Structures are given as structure tokens and as C-alpha cells.
Amino acid sequence: MKNPLEILELVPDPEIPVINIVELGIVREAKVTSENSCEVTITPTYSACPAMFTIEEDIMKIMKENGWDAKVVTKMFPIWTTDWLTDEAREKLRVYGISPPEKGADEHHIGKPKKCPRCGSMNSKQISRFGSTLCKASYQCLDCLEPFDYFKCH
């Protein structure tokens, strides 16, 4: 039987399916509590993130399919930070067309030019502080003229 963390790596983020919930840093811990039972601790990217209900259901479903009785615990503290994203997740975001957040950046980086995930130019401008989801802002590259999302830091 696979260990719980390996199984959780199979759960994609419902809003950004190219990264999984472990890479995203939502899964804080997956501990075995008995032979077939485990407890999965998750932290939402945003306190009002609507995807968390789907993520919890996906966790319960995949764990059951793999022979685990899982309990999901949501912890709001410490608050999630984009620093919890793995380097692999940052690269997957870029390839998918979303400009990944810089490590150690904070919300004061919003509004400043971001690197276009398509052409690599830093010549960009913010179109809207809010993108397709709460965790993203909308930008446009001024060189290739393509719009793109930026995964906001916090």
C-alpha cells in the first residue's frame, strides 16, 4: 500500500490542474494514525478559497480508493504562503501560462511588472488586481501583447 503523501501527490489542484496539492503546499502533513488510517492536515491558500471543499472531497475519495480511512483537518495557522510552493510547482505554473510568484515576495509586489510566462519579457503591466481566481492578478505583456495571470504572493 502506498504511503499517504504519495497518494496525495495524485490530487491536482482543481483550479490549476497542472500542480498537485502537495506541490502547492496545501498539504501540511499526512500522518499514519493506525494500520489503515491517516490524518491529513491542509491549509487553504486563501481563507475563502472555494476549491477547499473539492480538495477535501478529492482527498477522502483517493485515500479510500487506496485502502486508507482518512480524516482531513483544516488548519488556518500558520497562514499559507506562496513560499510553500515547490520549485517544480513554480516551473509548472510558468509552463502553463501563469507567472509564478517570487520566493520571499509579499503583496507589495502586486502592480509591479511581472515576467511574461510566454516570451520572458519583464515589460508588463497589471490589468486587474484580481484574475480568474482570488489567488491571481491579471497582467498583460507589452512586448508580445498576451494577457497572463500572476499567482499573487502572500
PDB file of N, CA and C in Angstrom, residues 47-95:
ATOM      1  N   SER A  47      -8.401  32.041   2.884  1.00  0.00           N
ATOM      2  CA  SER A  47      -9.408  31.558   3.829  1.00  0.00           C
ATOM      3  C   SER A  47     -10.764  31.324   3.172  1.00  0.00           C
ATOM      4  N   ALA A  48     -11.070  32.043   2.112  1.00  0.00           N
ATOM      5  CA  ALA A  48     -12.349  31.883   1.425  1.00  0.00           C
ATOM      6  C   ALA A  48     -12.217  31.094   0.124  1.00  0.00           C
ATOM      7  N   CYS A  49     -11.164  30.333  -0.024  1.00  0.00           N
ATOM      8  CA  CYS A  49     -10.927  29.585  -1.259  1.00  0.00           C
ATOM      9  C   CYS A  49     -12.032  28.540  -1.469  1.00  0.00           C
ATOM     10  N   PRO A  50     -12.846  28.700  -2.521  1.00  0.00           N
ATOM     11  CA  PRO A  50     -13.940  27.755  -2.752  1.00  0.00           C
ATOM     12  C   PRO A  50     -13.461  26.364  -3.155  1.00  0.00           C
ATOM     13  N   ALA A  51     -12.235  26.253  -3.608  1.00  0.00           N
ATOM     14  CA  ALA A  51     -11.704  24.957  -4.038  1.00  0.00           C
ATOM     15  C   ALA A  51     -11.439  24.020  -2.862  1.00  0.00           C
ATOM     16  N   MET A  52     -11.374  24.537  -1.643  1.00  0.00           N
ATOM     17  CA  MET A  52     -11.034  23.693  -0.492  1.00  0.00           C
ATOM     18  C   MET A  52     -12.061  22.591  -0.255  1.00  0.00           C
ATOM     19  N   PHE A  53     -13.325  22.853  -0.546  1.00  0.00           N
ATOM     20  CA  PHE A  53     -14.348  21.809  -0.370  1.00  0.00           C
ATOM     21  C   PHE A  53     -14.090  20.661  -1.350  1.00  0.00           C
ATOM     22  N   THR A  54     -13.774  21.003  -2.578  1.00  0.00           N
ATOM     23  CA  THR A  54     -13.467  19.989  -3.593  1.00  0.00           C
ATOM     24  C   THR A  54     -12.186  19.243  -3.226  1.00  0.00           C
ATOM     25  N   ILE A  55     -11.194  19.963  -2.757  1.00  0.00           N
ATOM     26  CA  ILE A  55      -9.923  19.339  -2.369  1.00  0.00           C
ATOM     27  C   ILE A  55     -10.149  18.332  -1.248  1.00  0.00           C
ATOM     28  N   GLU A  56     -10.922  18.696  -0.248  1.00  0.00           N
ATOM     29  CA  GLU A  56     -11.204  17.772   0.856  1.00  0.00           C
ATOM     30  C   GLU A  56     -11.926  16.523   0.342  1.00  0.00           C
ATOM     31  N   GLU A  57     -12.908  16.702  -0.532  1.00  0.00           N
ATOM     32  CA  GLU A  57     -13.614  15.554  -1.104  1.00  0.00           C
ATOM     33  C   GLU A  57     -12.669  14.681  -1.928  1.00  0.00           C
ATOM     34  N   ASP A  58     -11.796  15.320  -2.719  1.00  0.00           N
ATOM     35  CA  ASP A  58     -10.841  14.574  -3.534  1.00  0.00           C
ATOM     36  C   ASP A  58      -9.873  13.770  -2.660  1.00  0.00           C
ATOM     37  N   ILE A  59      -9.450  14.358  -1.552  1.00  0.00           N
ATOM     38  CA  ILE A  59      -8.559  13.654  -0.622  1.00  0.00           C
ATOM     39  C   ILE A  59      -9.256  12.421  -0.064  1.00  0.00           C
ATOM     40  N   MET A  60     -10.474  12.604   0.422  1.00  0.00           N
ATOM     41  CA  MET A  60     -11.217  11.481   1.015  1.00  0.00           C
ATOM     42  C   MET A  60     -11.427  10.361  -0.012  1.00  0.00           C
ATOM     43  N   LYS A  61     -11.771  10.748  -1.228  1.00  0.00           N
ATOM     44  CA  LYS A  61     -12.043   9.760  -2.284  1.00  0.00           C
ATOM     45  C   LYS A  61     -10.790   8.969  -2.652  1.00  0.00           C
ATOM     46  N   ILE A  62      -9.681   9.663  -2.916  1.00  0.00           N
ATOM     47  CA  ILE A  62      -8.475   8.962  -3.354  1.00  0.00           C
ATOM     48  C   ILE A  62      -7.873   8.119  -2.226  1.00  0.00           C
ATOM     49  N   MET A  63      -7.986   8.593  -1.006  1.00  0.00           N
ATOM     50  CA  MET A  63      -7.458   7.800   0.110  1.00  0.00           C
ATOM     51  C   MET A  63      -8.267   6.506   0.263  1.00  0.00           C
ATOM     52  N   LYS A  64      -9.582   6.617   0.153  1.00  0.00           N
ATOM     53  CA  LYS A  64     -10.443   5.434   0.256  1.00  0.00           C
ATOM     54  C   LYS A  64     -10.139   4.449  -0.873  1.00  0.00           C
ATOM     55  N   GLU A  65      -9.951   4.963  -2.089  1.00  0.00           N
ATOM     56  CA  GLU A  65      -9.630   4.113  -3.238  1.00  0.00           C
ATOM     57  C   GLU A  65      -8.306   3.372  -3.049  1.00  0.00           C
ATOM     58  N   ASN A  66      -7.439   3.921  -2.212  1.00  0.00           N
ATOM     59  CA  ASN A  66      -6.127   3.312  -1.967  1.00  0.00           C
ATOM     60  C   ASN A  66      -6.051   2.594  -0.619  1.00  0.00           C
ATOM     61  N   GLY A  67      -7.205   2.304  -0.023  1.00  0.00           N
ATOM     62  CA  GLY A  67      -7.263   1.496   1.189  1.00  0.00           C
ATOM     63  C   GLY A  67      -7.058   2.235   2.495  1.00  0.00           C
ATOM     64  N   TRP A  68      -7.111   3.560   2.467  1.00  0.00           N
ATOM     65  CA  TRP A  68      -6.917   4.352   3.676  1.00  0.00           C
ATOM     66  C   TRP A  68      -8.226   4.962   4.156  1.00  0.00           C
ATOM     67  N   ASP A  69      -8.429   4.933   5.455  1.00  0.00           N
ATOM     68  CA  ASP A  69      -9.514   5.667   6.089  1.00  0.00           C
ATOM     69  C   ASP A  69      -8.884   6.988   6.521  1.00  0.00           C
ATOM     70  N   ALA A  70      -9.294   8.065   5.880  1.00  0.00           N
ATOM     71  CA  ALA A  70      -8.631   9.355   6.123  1.00  0.00           C
ATOM     72  C   ALA A  70      -9.535  10.330   6.857  1.00  0.00           C
ATOM     73  N   LYS A  71      -8.905  11.092   7.716  1.00  0.00           N
ATOM     74  CA  LYS A  71      -9.555  12.221   8.387  1.00  0.00           C
ATOM     75  C   LYS A  71      -8.819  13.462   7.878  1.00  0.00           C
ATOM     76  N   VAL A  72      -9.572  14.471   7.440  1.00  0.00           N
ATOM     77  CA  VAL A  72      -8.968  15.706   6.945  1.00  0.00           C
ATOM     78  C   VAL A  72      -9.180  16.800   7.979  1.00  0.00           C
ATOM     79  N   VAL A  73      -8.094  17.443   8.365  1.00  0.00           N
ATOM     80  CA  VAL A  73      -8.131  18.535   9.340  1.00  0.00           C
ATOM     81  C   VAL A  73      -7.656  19.801   8.630  1.00  0.00           C
ATOM     82  N   THR A  74      -8.439  20.866   8.733  1.00  0.00           N
ATOM     83  CA  THR A  74      -8.050  22.142   8.144  1.00  0.00           C
ATOM     84  C   THR A  74      -7.489  23.045   9.231  1.00  0.00           C
ATOM     85  N   LYS A  75      -6.284  23.516   9.015  1.00  0.00           N
ATOM     86  CA  LYS A  75      -5.644  24.444   9.945  1.00  0.00           C
ATOM     87  C   LYS A  75      -5.416  25.769   9.234  1.00  0.00           C
ATOM     88  N   MET A  76      -5.836  26.829   9.869  1.00  0.00           N
ATOM     89  CA  MET A  76      -5.717  28.159   9.283  1.00  0.00           C
ATOM     90  C   MET A  76      -4.424  28.863   9.692  1.00  0.00           C
ATOM     91  N   PHE A  77      -3.713  28.300  10.657  1.00  0.00           N
ATOM     92  CA  PHE A  77      -2.494  28.930  11.147  1.00  0.00           C
ATOM     93  C   PHE A  77      -1.407  27.888  11.258  1.00  0.00           C
ATOM     94  N   PRO A  78      -0.210  28.140  10.799  1.00  0.00           N
ATOM     95  CA  PRO A  78       0.185  29.390  10.163  1.00  0.00           C
ATOM     96  C   PRO A  78      -0.512  29.546   8.819  1.00  0.00           C
ATOM     97  N   ILE A  79      -0.729  30.784   8.403  1.00  0.00           N
ATOM     98  CA  ILE A  79      -1.402  31.011   7.140  1.00  0.00           C
ATOM     99  C   ILE A  79      -0.513  30.546   5.996  1.00  0.00           C
ATOM    100  N   TRP A  80      -1.163  30.085   4.943  1.00  0.00           N
ATOM    101  CA  TRP A  80      -0.448  29.602   3.758  1.00  0.00           C
ATOM    102  C   TRP A  80       0.330  30.749   3.132  1.00  0.00           C
ATOM    103  N   THR A  81       1.458  30.441   2.581  1.00  0.00           N
ATOM    104  CA  THR A  81       2.289  31.419   1.893  1.00  0.00           C
ATOM    105  C   THR A  81       2.774  30.826   0.578  1.00  0.00           C
ATOM    106  N   THR A  82       2.979  31.681  -0.404  1.00  0.00           N
ATOM    107  CA  THR A  82       3.495  31.196  -1.688  1.00  0.00           C
ATOM    108  C   THR A  82       4.911  30.650  -1.554  1.00  0.00           C
ATOM    109  N   ASP A  83       5.565  30.924  -0.452  1.00  0.00           N
ATOM    110  CA  ASP A  83       6.885  30.329  -0.219  1.00  0.00           C
ATOM    111  C   ASP A  83       6.790  28.817  -0.037  1.00  0.00           C
ATOM    112  N   TRP A  84       5.580  28.297   0.221  1.00  0.00           N
ATOM    113  CA  TRP A  84       5.387  26.857   0.369  1.00  0.00           C
ATOM    114  C   TRP A  84       5.298  26.143  -0.983  1.00  0.00           C
ATOM    115  N   LEU A  85       5.169  26.884  -2.071  1.00  0.00           N
ATOM    116  CA  LEU A  85       5.178  26.274  -3.404  1.00  0.00           C
ATOM    117  C   LEU A  85       6.545  25.651  -3.659  1.00  0.00           C
ATOM    118  N   THR A  86       6.550  24.460  -4.228  1.00  0.00           N
ATOM    119  CA  THR A  86       7.827  23.845  -4.585  1.00  0.00           C
ATOM    120  C   THR A  86       8.372  24.507  -5.851  1.00  0.00           C
ATOM    121  N   ASP A  87       9.669  24.355  -6.074  1.00  0.00           N
ATOM    122  CA  ASP A  87      10.268  24.872  -7.303  1.00  0.00           C
ATOM    123  C   ASP A  87       9.639  24.211  -8.529  1.00  0.00           C
ATOM    124  N   GLU A  88       9.307  22.934  -8.408  1.00  0.00           N
ATOM    125  CA  GLU A  88       8.651  22.218  -9.503  1.00  0.00           C
ATOM    126  C   GLU A  88       7.295  22.842  -9.814  1.00  0.00           C
ATOM    127  N   ALA A  89       6.551  23.218  -8.782  1.00  0.00           N
ATOM    128  CA  ALA A  89       5.247  23.849  -8.989  1.00  0.00           C
ATOM    129  C   ALA A  89       5.398  25.204  -9.672  1.00  0.00           C
ATOM    130  N   ARG A  90       6.401  25.965  -9.281  1.00  0.00           N
ATOM    131  CA  ARG A  90       6.638  27.267  -9.921  1.00  0.00           C
ATOM    132  C   ARG A  90       6.910  27.101 -11.419  1.00  0.00           C
ATOM    133  N   GLU A  91       7.705  26.110 -11.765  1.00  0.00           N
ATOM    134  CA  GLU A  91       8.007  25.882 -13.177  1.00  0.00           C
ATOM    135  C   GLU A  91       6.767  25.387 -13.922  1.00  0.00           C
ATOM    136  N   LYS A  92       5.985  24.527 -13.301  1.00  0.00           N
ATOM    137  CA  LYS A  92       4.754  24.045 -13.938  1.00  0.00           C
ATOM    138  C   LYS A  92       3.774  25.201 -14.166  1.00  0.00           C
ATOM    139  N   LEU A  93       3.691  26.129 -13.227  1.00  0.00           N
ATOM    140  CA  LEU A  93       2.838  27.306 -13.400  1.00  0.00           C
ATOM    141  C   LEU A  93       3.295  28.108 -14.614  1.00  0.00           C
ATOM    142  N   ARG A  94       4.604  28.348 -14.707  1.00  0.00           N
ATOM    143  CA  ARG A  94       5.148  29.130 -15.814  1.00  0.00           C
ATOM    144  C   ARG A  94       4.828  28.484 -17.155  1.00  0.00           C
ATOM    145  N   VAL A  95       5.062  27.181 -17.255  1.00  0.00           N
ATOM    146  CA  VAL A  95       4.797  26.454 -18.499  1.00  0.00           C
ATOM    147  C   VAL A  95       3.308  26.495 -18.839  1.00  0.00           C
TER     148      VAL A  95
END
